[in-house]
Coordinates of C-alpha atoms in Angstrom, one line a residue:
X1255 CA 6.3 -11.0 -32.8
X1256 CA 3.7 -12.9 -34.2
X1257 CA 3.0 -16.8 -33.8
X1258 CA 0.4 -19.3 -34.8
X1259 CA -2.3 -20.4 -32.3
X1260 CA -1.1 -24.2 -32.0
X1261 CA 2.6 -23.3 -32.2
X1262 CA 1.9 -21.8 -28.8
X1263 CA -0.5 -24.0 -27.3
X1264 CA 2.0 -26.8 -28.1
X1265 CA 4.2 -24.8 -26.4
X1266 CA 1.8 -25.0 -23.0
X1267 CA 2.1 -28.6 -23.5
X1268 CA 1.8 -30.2 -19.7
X1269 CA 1.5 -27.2 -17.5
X1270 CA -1.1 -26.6 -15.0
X1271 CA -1.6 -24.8 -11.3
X1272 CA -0.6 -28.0 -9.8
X1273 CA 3.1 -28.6 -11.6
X1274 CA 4.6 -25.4 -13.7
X1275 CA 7.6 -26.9 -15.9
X1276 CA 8.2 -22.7 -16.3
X1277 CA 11.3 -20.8 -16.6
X1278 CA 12.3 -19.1 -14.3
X1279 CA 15.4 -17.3 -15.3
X1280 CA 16.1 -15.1 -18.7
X1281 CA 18.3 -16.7 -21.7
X1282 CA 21.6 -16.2 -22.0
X1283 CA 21.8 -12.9 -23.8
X1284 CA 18.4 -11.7 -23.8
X1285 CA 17.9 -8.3 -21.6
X1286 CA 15.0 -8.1 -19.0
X1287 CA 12.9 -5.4 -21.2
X1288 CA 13.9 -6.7 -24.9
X1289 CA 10.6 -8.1 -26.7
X1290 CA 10.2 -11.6 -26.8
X1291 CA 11.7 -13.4 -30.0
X1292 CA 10.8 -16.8 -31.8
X1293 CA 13.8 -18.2 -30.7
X1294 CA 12.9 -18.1 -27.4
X1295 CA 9.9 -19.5 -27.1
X1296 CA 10.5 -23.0 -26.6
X1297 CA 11.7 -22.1 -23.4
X1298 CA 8.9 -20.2 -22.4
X1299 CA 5.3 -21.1 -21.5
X1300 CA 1.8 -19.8 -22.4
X1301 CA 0.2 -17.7 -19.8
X1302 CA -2.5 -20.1 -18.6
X1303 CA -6.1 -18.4 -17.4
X1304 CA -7.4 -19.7 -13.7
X1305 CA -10.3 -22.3 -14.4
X1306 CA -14.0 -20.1 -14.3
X1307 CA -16.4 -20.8 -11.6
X1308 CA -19.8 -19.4 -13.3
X1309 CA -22.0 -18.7 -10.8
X1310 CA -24.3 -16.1 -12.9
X1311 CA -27.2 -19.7 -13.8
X1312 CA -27.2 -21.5 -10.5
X1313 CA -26.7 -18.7 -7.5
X1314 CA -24.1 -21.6 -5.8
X1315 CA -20.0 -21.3 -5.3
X1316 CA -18.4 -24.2 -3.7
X1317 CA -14.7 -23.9 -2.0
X1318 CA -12.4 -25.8 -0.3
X1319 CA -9.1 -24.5 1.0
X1320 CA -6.3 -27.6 0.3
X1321 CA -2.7 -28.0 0.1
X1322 CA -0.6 -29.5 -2.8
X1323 CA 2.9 -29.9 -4.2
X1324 CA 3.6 -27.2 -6.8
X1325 CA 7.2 -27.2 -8.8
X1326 CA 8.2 -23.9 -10.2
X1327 CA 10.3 -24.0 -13.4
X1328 CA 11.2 -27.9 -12.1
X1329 CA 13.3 -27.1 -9.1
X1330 CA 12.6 -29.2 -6.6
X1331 CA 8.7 -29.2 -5.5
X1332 CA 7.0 -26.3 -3.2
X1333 CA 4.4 -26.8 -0.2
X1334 CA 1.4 -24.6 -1.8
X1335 CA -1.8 -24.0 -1.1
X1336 CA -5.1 -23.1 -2.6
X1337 CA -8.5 -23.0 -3.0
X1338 CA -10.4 -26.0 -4.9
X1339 CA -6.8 -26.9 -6.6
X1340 CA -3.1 -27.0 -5.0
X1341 CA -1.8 -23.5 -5.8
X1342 CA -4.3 -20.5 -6.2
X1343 CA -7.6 -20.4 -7.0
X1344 CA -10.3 -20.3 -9.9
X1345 CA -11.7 -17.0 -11.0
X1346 CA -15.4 -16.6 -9.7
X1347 CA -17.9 -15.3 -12.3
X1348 CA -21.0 -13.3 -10.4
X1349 CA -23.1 -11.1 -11.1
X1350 CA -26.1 -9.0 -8.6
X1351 CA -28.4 -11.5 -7.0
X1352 CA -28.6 -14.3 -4.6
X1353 CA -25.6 -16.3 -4.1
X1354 CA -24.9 -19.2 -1.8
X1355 CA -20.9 -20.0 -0.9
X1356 CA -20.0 -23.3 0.3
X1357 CA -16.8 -23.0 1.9
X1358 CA -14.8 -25.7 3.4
X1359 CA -11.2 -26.0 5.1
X1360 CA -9.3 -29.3 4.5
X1361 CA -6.2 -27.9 6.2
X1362 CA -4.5 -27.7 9.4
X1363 CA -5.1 -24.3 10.7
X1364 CA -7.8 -21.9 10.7
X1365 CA -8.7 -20.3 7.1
X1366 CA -11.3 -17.5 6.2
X1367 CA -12.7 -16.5 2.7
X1368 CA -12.9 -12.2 2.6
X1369 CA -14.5 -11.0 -0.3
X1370 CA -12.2 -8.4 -1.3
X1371 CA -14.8 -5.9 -2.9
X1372 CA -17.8 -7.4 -2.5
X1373 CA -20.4 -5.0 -0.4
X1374 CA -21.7 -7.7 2.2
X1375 CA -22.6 -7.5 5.5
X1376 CA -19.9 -8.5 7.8
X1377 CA -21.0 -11.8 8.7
X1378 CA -20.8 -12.2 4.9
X1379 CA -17.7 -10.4 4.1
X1380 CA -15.0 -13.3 5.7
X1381 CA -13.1 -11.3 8.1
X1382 CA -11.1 -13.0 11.1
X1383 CA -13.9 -13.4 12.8
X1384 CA -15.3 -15.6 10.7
X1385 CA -12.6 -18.3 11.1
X1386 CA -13.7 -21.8 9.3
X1387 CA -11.8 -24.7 11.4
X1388 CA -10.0 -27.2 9.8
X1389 CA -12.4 -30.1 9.1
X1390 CA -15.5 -27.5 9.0
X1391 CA -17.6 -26.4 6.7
X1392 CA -19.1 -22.6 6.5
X1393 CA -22.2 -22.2 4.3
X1394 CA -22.7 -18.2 3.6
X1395 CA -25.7 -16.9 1.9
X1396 CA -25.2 -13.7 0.4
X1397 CA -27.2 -10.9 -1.6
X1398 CA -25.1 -9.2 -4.1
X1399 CA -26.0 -6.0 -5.8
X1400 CA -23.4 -3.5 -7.0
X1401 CA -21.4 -3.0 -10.6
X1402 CA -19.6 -5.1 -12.6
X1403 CA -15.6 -4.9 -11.2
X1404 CA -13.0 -6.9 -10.9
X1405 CA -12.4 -8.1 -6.9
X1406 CA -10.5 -10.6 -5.3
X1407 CA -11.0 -12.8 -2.3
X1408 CA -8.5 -14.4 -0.1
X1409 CA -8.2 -15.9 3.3
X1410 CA -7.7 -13.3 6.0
X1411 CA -7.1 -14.7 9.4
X1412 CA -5.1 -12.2 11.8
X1413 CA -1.8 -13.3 12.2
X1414 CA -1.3 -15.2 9.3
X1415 CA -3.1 -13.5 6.1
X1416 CA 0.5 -12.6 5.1
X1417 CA 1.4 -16.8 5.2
X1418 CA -1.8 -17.7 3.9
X1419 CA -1.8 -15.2 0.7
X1420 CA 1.5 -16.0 0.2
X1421 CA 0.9 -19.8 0.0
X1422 CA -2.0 -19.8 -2.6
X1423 CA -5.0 -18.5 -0.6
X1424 CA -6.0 -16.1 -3.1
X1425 CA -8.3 -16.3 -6.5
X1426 CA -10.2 -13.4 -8.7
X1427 CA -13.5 -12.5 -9.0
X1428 CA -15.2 -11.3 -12.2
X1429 CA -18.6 -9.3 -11.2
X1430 CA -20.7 -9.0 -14.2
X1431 CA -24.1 -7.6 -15.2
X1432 CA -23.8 -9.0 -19.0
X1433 CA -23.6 -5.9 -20.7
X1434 CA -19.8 -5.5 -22.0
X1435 CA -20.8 -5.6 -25.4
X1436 CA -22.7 -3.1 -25.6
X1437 CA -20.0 -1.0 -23.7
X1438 CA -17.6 -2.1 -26.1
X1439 CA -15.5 -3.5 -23.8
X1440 CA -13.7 -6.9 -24.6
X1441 CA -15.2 -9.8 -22.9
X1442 CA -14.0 -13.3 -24.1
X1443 CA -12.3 -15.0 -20.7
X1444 CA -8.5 -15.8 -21.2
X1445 CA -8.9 -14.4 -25.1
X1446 CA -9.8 -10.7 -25.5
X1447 CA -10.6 -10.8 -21.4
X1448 CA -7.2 -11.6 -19.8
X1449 CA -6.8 -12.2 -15.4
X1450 CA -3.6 -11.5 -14.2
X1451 CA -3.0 -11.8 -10.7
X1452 CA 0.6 -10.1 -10.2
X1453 CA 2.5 -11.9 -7.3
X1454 CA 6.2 -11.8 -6.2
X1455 CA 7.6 -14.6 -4.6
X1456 CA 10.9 -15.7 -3.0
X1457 CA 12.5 -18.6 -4.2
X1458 CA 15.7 -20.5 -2.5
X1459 CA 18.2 -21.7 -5.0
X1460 CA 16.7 -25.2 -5.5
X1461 CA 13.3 -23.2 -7.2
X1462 CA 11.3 -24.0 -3.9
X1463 CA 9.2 -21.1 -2.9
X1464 CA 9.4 -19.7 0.6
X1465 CA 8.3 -17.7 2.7
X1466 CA 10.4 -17.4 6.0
X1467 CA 10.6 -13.5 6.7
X1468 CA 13.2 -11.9 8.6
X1469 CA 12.7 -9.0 11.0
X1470 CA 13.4 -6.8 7.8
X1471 CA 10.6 -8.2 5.9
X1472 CA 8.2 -7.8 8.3
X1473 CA 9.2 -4.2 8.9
X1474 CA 9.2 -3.7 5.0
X1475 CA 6.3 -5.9 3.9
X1476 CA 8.3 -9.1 2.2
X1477 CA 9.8 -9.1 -1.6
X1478 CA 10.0 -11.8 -3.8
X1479 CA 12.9 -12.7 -6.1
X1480 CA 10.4 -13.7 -9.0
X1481 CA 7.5 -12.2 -10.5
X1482 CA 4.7 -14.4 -10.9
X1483 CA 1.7 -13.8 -13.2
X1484 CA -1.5 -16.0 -12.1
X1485 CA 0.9 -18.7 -10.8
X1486 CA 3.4 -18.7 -13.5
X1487 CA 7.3 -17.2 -13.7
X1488 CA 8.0 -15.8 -17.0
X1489 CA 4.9 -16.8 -19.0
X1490 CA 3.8 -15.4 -22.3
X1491 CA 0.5 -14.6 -22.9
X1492 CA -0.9 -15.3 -26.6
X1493 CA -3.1 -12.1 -27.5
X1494 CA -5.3 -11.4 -30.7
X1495 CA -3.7 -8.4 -33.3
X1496 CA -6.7 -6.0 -31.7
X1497 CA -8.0 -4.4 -28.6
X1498 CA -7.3 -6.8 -25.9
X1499 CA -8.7 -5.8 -21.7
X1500 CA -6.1 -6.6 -19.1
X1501 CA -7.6 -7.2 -15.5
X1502 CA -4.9 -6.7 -13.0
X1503 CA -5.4 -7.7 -9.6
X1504 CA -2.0 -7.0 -7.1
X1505 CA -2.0 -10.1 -5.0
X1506 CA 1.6 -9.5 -3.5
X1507 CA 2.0 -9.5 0.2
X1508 CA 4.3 -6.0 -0.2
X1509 CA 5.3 -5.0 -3.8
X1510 CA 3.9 -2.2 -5.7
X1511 CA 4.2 -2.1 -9.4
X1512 CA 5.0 1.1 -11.8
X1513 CA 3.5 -0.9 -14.6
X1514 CA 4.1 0.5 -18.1
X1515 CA 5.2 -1.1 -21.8
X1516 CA 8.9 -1.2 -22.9
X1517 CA 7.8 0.6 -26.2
X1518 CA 6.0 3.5 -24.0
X1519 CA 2.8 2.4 -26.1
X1520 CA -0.5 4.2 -24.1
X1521 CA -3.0 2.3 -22.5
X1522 CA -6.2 3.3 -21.7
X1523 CA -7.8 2.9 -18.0
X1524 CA -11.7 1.6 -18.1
X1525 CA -12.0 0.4 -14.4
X1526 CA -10.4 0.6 -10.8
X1527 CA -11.2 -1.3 -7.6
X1528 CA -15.0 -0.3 -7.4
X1529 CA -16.1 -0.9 -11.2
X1530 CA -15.7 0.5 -14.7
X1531 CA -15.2 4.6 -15.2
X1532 CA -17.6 6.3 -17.3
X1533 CA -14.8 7.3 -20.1
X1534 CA -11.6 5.7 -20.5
X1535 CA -8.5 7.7 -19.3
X1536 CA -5.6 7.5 -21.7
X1537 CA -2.1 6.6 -19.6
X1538 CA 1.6 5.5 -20.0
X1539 CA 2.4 4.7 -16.3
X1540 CA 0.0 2.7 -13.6
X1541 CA 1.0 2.7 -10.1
X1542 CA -0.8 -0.6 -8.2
X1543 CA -0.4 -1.3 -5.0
X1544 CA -1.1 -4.4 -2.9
X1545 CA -5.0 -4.7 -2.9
X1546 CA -6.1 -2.5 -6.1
X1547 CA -7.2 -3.5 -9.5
X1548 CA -7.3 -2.1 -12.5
X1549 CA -8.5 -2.8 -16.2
X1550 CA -7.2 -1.3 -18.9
X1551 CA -7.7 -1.5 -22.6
X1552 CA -4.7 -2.2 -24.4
X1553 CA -4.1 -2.1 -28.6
X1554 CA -1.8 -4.6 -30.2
X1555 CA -2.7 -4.3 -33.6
X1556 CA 0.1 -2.3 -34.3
X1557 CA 4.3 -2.7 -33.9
X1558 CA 5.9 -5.6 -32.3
X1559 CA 4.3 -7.7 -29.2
X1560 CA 5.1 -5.4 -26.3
X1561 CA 6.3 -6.1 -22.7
X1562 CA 4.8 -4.9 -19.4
X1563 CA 7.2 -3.4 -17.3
X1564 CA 7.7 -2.3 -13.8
X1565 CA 10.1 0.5 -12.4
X1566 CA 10.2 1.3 -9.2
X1567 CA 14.0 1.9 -8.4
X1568 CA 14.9 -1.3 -10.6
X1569 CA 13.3 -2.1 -14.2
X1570 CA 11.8 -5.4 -14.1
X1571 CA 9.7 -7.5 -16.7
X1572 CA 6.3 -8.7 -15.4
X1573 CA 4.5 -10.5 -18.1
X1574 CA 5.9 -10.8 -22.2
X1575 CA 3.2 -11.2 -24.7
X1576 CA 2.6 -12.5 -28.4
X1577 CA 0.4 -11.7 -31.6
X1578 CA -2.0 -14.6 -32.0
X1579 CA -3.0 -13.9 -35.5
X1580 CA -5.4 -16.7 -35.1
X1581 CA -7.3 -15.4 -32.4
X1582 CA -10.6 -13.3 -33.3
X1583 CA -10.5 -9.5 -32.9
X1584 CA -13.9 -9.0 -31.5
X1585 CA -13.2 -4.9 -30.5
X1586 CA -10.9 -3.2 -32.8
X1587 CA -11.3 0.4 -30.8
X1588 CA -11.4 2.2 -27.6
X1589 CA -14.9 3.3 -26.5
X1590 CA -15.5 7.2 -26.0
X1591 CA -17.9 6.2 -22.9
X1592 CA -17.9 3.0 -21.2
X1593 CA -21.1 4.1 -18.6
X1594 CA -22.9 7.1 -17.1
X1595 CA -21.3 9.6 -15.0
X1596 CA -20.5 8.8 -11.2
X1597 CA -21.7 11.4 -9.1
X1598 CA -19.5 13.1 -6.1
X1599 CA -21.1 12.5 -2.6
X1600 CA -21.9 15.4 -1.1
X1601 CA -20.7 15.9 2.4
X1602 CA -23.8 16.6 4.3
X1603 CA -23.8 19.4 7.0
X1604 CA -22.5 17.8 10.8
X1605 CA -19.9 15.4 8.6
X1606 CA -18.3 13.2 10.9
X1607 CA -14.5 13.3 10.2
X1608 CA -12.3 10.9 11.2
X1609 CA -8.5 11.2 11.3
X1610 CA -7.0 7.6 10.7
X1611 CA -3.0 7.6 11.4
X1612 CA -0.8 4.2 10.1
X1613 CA 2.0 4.1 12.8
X1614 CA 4.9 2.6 12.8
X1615 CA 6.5 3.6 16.3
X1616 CA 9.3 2.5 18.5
X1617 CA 12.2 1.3 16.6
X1618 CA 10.3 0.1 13.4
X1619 CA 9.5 3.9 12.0
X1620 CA 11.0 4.2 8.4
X1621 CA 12.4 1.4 6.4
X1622 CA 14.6 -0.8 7.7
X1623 CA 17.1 -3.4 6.0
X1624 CA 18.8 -6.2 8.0
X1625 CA 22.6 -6.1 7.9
X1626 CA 23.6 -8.0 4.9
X1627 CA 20.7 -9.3 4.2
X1628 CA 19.7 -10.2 0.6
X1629 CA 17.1 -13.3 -0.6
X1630 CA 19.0 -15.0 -3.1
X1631 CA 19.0 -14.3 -6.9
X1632 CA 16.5 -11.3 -5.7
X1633 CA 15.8 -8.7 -8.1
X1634 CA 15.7 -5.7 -5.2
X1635 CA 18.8 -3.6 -4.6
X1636 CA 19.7 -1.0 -2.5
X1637 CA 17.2 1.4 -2.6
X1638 CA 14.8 -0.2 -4.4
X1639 CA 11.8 -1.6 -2.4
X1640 CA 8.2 -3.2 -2.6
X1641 CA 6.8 0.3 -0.9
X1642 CA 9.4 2.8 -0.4
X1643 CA 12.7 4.0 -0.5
X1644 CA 13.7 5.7 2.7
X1645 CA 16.4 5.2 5.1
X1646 CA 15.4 3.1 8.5
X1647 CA 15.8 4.1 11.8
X1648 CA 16.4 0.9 13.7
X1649 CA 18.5 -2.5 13.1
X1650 CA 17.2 -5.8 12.4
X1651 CA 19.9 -8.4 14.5
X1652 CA 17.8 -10.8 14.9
X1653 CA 18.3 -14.5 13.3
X1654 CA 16.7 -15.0 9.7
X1655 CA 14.3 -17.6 8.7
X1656 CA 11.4 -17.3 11.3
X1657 CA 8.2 -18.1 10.2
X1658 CA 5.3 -16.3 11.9
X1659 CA 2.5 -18.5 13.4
X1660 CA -0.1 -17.2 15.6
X1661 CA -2.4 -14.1 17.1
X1662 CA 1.0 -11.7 17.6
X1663 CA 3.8 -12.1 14.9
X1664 CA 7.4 -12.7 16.4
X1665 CA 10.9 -12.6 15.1
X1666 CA 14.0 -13.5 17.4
X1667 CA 11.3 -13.5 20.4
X1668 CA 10.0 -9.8 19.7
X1669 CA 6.6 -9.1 19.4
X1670 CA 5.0 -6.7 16.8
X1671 CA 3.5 -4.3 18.5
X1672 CA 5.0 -1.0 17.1
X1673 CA 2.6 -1.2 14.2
X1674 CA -0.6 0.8 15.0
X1675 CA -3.5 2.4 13.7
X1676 CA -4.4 6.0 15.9
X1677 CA -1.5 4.5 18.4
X1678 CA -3.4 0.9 19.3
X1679 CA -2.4 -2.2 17.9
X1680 CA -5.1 -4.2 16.8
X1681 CA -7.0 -6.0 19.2
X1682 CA -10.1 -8.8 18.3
X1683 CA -12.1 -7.7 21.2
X1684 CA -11.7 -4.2 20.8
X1685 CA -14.0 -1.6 18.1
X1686 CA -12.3 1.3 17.4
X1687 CA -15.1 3.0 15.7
X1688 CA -19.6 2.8 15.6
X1689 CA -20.7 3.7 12.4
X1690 CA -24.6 4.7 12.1
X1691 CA -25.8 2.7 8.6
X1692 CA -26.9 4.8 6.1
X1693 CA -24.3 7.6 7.2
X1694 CA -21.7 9.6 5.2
X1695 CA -18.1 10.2 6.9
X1696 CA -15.6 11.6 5.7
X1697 CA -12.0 10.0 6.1
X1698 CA -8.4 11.8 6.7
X1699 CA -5.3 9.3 6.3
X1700 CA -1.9 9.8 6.6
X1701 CA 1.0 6.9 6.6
X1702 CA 3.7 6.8 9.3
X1703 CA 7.4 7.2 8.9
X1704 CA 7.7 8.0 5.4
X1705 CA 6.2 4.5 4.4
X1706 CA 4.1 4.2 1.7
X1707 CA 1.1 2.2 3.1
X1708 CA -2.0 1.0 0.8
X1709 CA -5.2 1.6 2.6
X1710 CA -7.8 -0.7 2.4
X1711 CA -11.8 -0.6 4.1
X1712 CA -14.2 -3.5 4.2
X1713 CA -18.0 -2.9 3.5
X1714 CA -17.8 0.2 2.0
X1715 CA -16.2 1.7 -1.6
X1716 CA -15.4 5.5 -1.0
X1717 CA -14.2 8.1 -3.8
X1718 CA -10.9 10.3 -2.7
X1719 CA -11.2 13.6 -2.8
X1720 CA -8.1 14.3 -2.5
X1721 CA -4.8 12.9 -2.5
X1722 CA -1.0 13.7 -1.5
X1723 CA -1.7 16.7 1.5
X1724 CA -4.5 17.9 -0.6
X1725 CA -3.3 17.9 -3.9
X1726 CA -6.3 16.2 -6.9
X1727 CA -6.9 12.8 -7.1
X1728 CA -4.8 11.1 -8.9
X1729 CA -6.4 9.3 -12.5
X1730 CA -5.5 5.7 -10.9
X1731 CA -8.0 6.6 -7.8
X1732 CA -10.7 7.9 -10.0
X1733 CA -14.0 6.1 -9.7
X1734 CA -14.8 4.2 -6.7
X1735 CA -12.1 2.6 -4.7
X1736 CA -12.0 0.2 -1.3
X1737 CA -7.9 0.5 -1.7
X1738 CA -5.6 3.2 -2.3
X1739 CA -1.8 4.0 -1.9
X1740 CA -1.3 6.7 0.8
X1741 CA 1.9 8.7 -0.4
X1742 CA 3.4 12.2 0.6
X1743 CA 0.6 13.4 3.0
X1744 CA -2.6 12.7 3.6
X1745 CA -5.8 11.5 1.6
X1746 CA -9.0 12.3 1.8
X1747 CA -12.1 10.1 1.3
X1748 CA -15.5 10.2 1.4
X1749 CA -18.0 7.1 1.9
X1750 CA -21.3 5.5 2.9
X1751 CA -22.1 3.1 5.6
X1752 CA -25.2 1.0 3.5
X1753 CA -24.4 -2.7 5.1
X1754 CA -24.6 -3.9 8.9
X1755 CA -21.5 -5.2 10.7
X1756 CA -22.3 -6.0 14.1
X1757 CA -19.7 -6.8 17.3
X1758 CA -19.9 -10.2 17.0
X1759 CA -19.0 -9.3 12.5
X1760 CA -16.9 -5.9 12.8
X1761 CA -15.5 -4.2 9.1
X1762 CA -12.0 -4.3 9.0
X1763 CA -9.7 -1.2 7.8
X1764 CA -6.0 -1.7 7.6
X1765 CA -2.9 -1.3 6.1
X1766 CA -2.9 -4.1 2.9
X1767 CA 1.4 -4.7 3.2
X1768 CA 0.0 -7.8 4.6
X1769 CA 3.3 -8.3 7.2
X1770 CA 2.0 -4.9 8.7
X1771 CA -1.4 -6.1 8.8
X1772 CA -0.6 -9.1 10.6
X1773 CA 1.4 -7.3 12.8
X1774 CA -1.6 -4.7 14.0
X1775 CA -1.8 -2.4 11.6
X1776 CA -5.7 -2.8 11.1
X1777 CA -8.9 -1.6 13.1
X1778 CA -12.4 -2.9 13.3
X1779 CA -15.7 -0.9 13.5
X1780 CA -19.3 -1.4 13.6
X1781 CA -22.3 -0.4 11.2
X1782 CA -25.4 -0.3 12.9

């Protein structure tokens, strides 16, 4: 389907981050993978792009966590949260060199800023320890020097990450080094250069989001009822007839996506967590979970306007698109290299090995389902989850509707403490691991239960050797990663300490269902 430039940016009319007229629901009649039609756009908005933060001239960032009022498809209006507007955050454009954050907290409780990616120290990186108070102000100087990626940052106080991602804590980052052109990748911002940060949220039947978990949902990681692409239910993003790069960034508390087109149209994958591949890998299917990223180079010059799809137990639309014939085609094919080739590190002799378990003991092993329970107008059935699919081994009777608040999450008066990494719930105080800097260790990590459990390290990108009990890598974990979806057996990765983290600033490593984190599922460890 193709459609004139101002036909659709009349169509975005009033929207904004702070007050989304959107729709929510489908048309009568039109099926959740059918291709968008003309007919229906006047109910439908145009994927809007997060304001840019360019930080590449003056070396400075400035944020400040506040709350707002945000109303989703004009139900009645939301208590959000955000960083430098009411819901969300803008995308942050740096690139390798000095860079100063100004970071300040104008809410309530405690916030931090974790630079999801970014190879800092861990005074830098924004971990719990680094709480910023509300009232306070926290001014970080930082020296950056890595590739250009795509990485995300979002607050990360234990306890409450899952409440404070959830509520709008959360923006991208685009790390550049200027030279996209010449790799022939496509690099106009919210043109040929698209963000979209993938979020499911839960909406009650008056359109107010929430976020109230149940003993189920922190068991299971939580699952929205609506898909929400940087902010926005149902948008439709305005692309030109040519090569168009898709940045996706999985900000959901729990789900993971099977992301693929309704016309099975290949895409081709240029970059994971760590930074662009040196070749493009030609795919159909993309598995992202919580925490990873991804770019891949898409081609709409040809056929109708696709949509992206997820199917993971239940087929679900994430994000419709249109033919802009308006828009410039600046990149018209794929590039046969995009960089040069990243070598393997070589595991030197006297590895240290580490064996890292995800637990989930007592009564919460497996996956669990309360009695009953089902968020309404969700779009998860039976057997169809945010991270598996496997029959639970306890029962949720507790009430529904607790929030969780604090250092130990609780539902119904229980504490979480059946979530553990090597058998120990996380603990502040404690440092489960001293890590000599400059040192290569090699990881073995296995999930718990049967759960699927994305795996995420601070301070450090590691390459996996191998995946599934030994099996290859899969193409999704090629290049360098700092996240990756343990499933059926162990993983192995490889890494090197280069960045100090002291006692005082300890690395994190956890689970990235952010319920599980909250609930211990996360260590701490020293570089030194």
């Amino acid at each position: 389907m193709r459609i004139g430039r101002r036909r659709l940016l009349a169509l975005a009319g009033a929207a904004s981050l702070g007050g989304l007229g959107l729709a929510m629901g489908m048309r009568p009649g039109l099926s959740m993978g059918q291709a968008v039609a003309a007919t229906d756009l006047p109910a439908r908005q145009r994927l809007l792009m997060p304001p840019l933060l360019d930080t590449t001239a003056t070396g400075r960032v400035a944020l400040t966590a506040q709350s707002g009022l945000t109303r989703f498809a004009g139900g009645a209006p939301s208590t959000t949260w955000g960083f430098n507007q009411g819901f969300l955050a803008p995308t942050i454009l740096m690139r390798s060199g000095g860079l100063e954050a100004t970071l300040d907290n104008s809410l309530d409780e405690d916030v931090t800023v974790h630079w999801h990616g970014l190879l800092v120290p861990g005074e830098h990186d924004g971990g719990p320890h680094t709480a910023i108070a509300p009232g306070r102000q926290l001014i970080t100087p930082m020296s950056l020097d890595q590739g250009p990626a795509t990485l995300w940052y979002h607050s990360h106080i234990h306890g409450a990450t899952a409440r404070h991602v959830y509520s709008g804590l959360a923006g991208v980052i685009h790390y550049t080094d200027g030279r996209d052109d010449a790799r022939g990748l496509p690099s106009t911002y919210g043109v040929d250069d698209l963000t979209l940060l993938l979020q499911d949220r839960r909406f009650d039947p008056e359109g107010r989001m929430i976020y109230n978990p149940t003993y189920a949902d922190i068991l299971n990681g939580l699952l929205g009822n609506r898909v929400l692409v940087n902010g926005q239910p149902s948008p439709i993003a305005g692309v030109p007839p040519g090569l168009v790069r898709l940045r996706l960034v999985n900000g959901s508390n729990a789900r993971i996506y099977s992301l693929h087109f309704n016309d099975t149209r290949p895409f081709h994958l240029v970059g994971t967590d760590g930074g662009l591949l040196p070749a493009p890998i030609e795919m159909t299917y993309l598995p992202l979970a919580p925490g990873e990223r991804a770019e891949i180079l898409v081609d709409f010059s040809q056929g109708p306007a696709p949509v992206l799809m997820s199917a993971r137990g239940l087929s679900m639309t994430v994000l419709r698109f249109a033919i802009d014939d308006t828009l410039p085609v600046r990149i018209s094919r794929v590039p046969d290299r995009i960089g040069d080739a990243i070598a393997p590190l070589v595991a030197p002799d006297g590895i240290i090995t580490r064996q890292i378990s995800l637990d989930m003991g007592g009564n919460s092993s497996g996956q669990v389902q309360s009695p009953g329970h089902q968020p309404s107008g969700s779009m998860d059935h039976s057997g169809h989850a945010g991270h598996a699919s496997h029959a639970g081994h306890a029962t949720a009777t507790g009430p529904t509707g607790v929030p969780i608040h604090g250092q130990g999450p609780a539902v119904s008066g229980l504490i979480f403490d059946d979530f553990r990494i090597n058998g120990r719930a996380y603990r502040m105080d404690r440092m489960d691991f001293e890590i000599r800097r400059g040192t290569i260790e090699r990881w073995i990590v296995s999930g718990g239960g049967g759960v699927e459990h994305p795996f995420h390290i601070h301070g450090v990108h590691f390459q996996v050797e191998s995946s599934g009990g030994g099996g290859p890598p899969l193409a999704q974990n090629s290049g360098w990663k700092d996240t990756v979806l343990l499933s059926g057996g162990a993983s192995s990765l490889i890494m090197r300490f280069d960045h100090e983290a002291t006692a005082r600033f300890p690395y994190m490593f956890h689970c990235h269902i952010l319920e599980h984190e909250d609930a211990g599922m996360m260590g701490q460890f020293t570089v030194t």
